[in-house]
């Protein structure tokens, strides 16, 4: 605005000083066009920035509301009786044969109340909305009536908090049912309900204070989720609408697995489906998760999703070059282009690229540039945005401080990162930080003053610091065996002692979503 006013003042001054000649008029018009463009550009930039901040705030608010809605228990009660295996058979005059067959064919052996409500509502809607005019009206009018009839006719039985089909059918026994609208509606409702629950818990796995409950839920539900994916696919006649929900379910399991190989078989099942090419972006992401160097198309619509797919593929290639000792200058240039390519709404991907860009800068001794990248990553992850990315950036910043000779700052960063990894239940991250801390204190025991708790009633002594440091190295090897960042070998002597006390905590307040006052 100040520049625009200056240009307008200059235009007026030129006109007043030289009169309204043709040259002066041309120059004055040019200056006016410049300041108009400046004002319009400034307004557009301010509007875009306001809109982006509003979207970011809304995403954070949705995440906060999602986390606040959890009511899972952190631990399971032991000694509970096993689920029943035998039930009374259905009555001979059972009503609703199609709906009964659907429940007997669904690949999940039990349903809680919310799940049963979703299924009966889907079956009720299908029976009434998609009924052929020449067929009889259903024996039920509402989802609640259908539920009561299924229980009365002993199609379903109640045991504890769950409802069980009293008879299970193999896929070959219900081929006629698989082509009916009720099967499509019920299977979609079943997979979507499970995908919603799993996706929400996958988000919770990345936020301190919710990790234990989310992990406990996945521990209990993993086998059922895997059976649902494999069972839905093996039944045949998989409705096209169900496929994106199955992908969401597999993605949530992948987060629970820590992106290791345990989800490879599920991804392979999805990729092999005939309808998968109808969802090219989903297929590309599945192929990239199965093989980061996979050659996948990068030109799709919508453009933002296609850009995210292209960024992930190129990022994987850049990391492979970094691991193989490629040319660092070229790798840094590729990562810089990638950072501009990643959509700003994909915060975790942006932070991941910034961290790896900082690592590449550290490899070529670009310490100042690495610090800039890490500061930006930490600024982008304030107030509970991407806690995992923030902890990782803090760990790498500790390495930067160590390389700069700022040893106390490095110890503090590794303590903060260790505390964050512990709160996120990330054993490999904890192992790396214990490697850093143990190696540093083993080399310079004077740094233990802020990281090691002294023994009760005694001052902190050098031999106590050494003992704790070596215990941390032992625990690090247990948590993350074979880590390439392992400390240098120690002189020959007795085996390293086990860890008897962890490093002192240094919580990071920005790992949690701030409460609005």
GROMACS .gro file of C-alpha atoms in nm, residues 322 328 332 354-374 393 395-404:
model
   35
  322UNK     CA    1   2.088  -4.016  -0.095
  328UNK     CA    2   2.448  -3.418  -0.300
  332UNK     CA    3   1.930  -3.103  -0.270
  354UNK     CA    4   1.198  -3.038   0.482
  355UNK     CA    5   1.357  -3.285   0.725
  356UNK     CA    6   1.518  -3.488   0.448
  357UNK     CA    7   1.635  -3.166   0.284
  358UNK     CA    8   1.801  -3.073   0.613
  359UNK     CA    9   1.965  -3.418   0.630
  360UNK     CA   10   2.100  -3.377   0.276
  361UNK     CA   11   2.235  -3.031   0.369
  362UNK     CA   12   2.407  -3.181   0.673
  363UNK     CA   13   2.574  -3.439   0.449
  364UNK     CA   14   2.727  -3.162   0.239
  365UNK     CA   15   2.809  -2.945   0.545
  366UNK     CA   16   2.542  -2.686   0.466
  367UNK     CA   17   2.477  -2.627   0.834
  368UNK     CA   18   2.312  -2.288   0.801
  369UNK     CA   19   2.079  -2.411   0.526
  370UNK     CA   20   1.996  -2.722   0.732
  371UNK     CA   21   1.907  -2.500   1.029
  372UNK     CA   22   1.673  -2.293   0.810
  373UNK     CA   23   1.491  -2.604   0.687
  374UNK     CA   24   1.452  -2.741   1.040
  393UNK     CA   25   1.283  -3.247   1.325
  395UNK     CA   26   1.605  -3.505   1.676
  396UNK     CA   27   1.780  -3.387   1.357
  397UNK     CA   28   1.824  -3.039   1.506
  398UNK     CA   29   2.013  -3.205   1.792
  399UNK     CA   30   2.257  -3.350   1.536
  400UNK     CA   31   2.294  -3.003   1.383
  401UNK     CA   32   2.369  -2.849   1.723
  402UNK     CA   33   2.628  -3.119   1.790
  403UNK     CA   34   2.798  -3.047   1.458
  404UNK     CA   35   2.799  -2.675   1.544
   0.00000   0.00000   0.00000
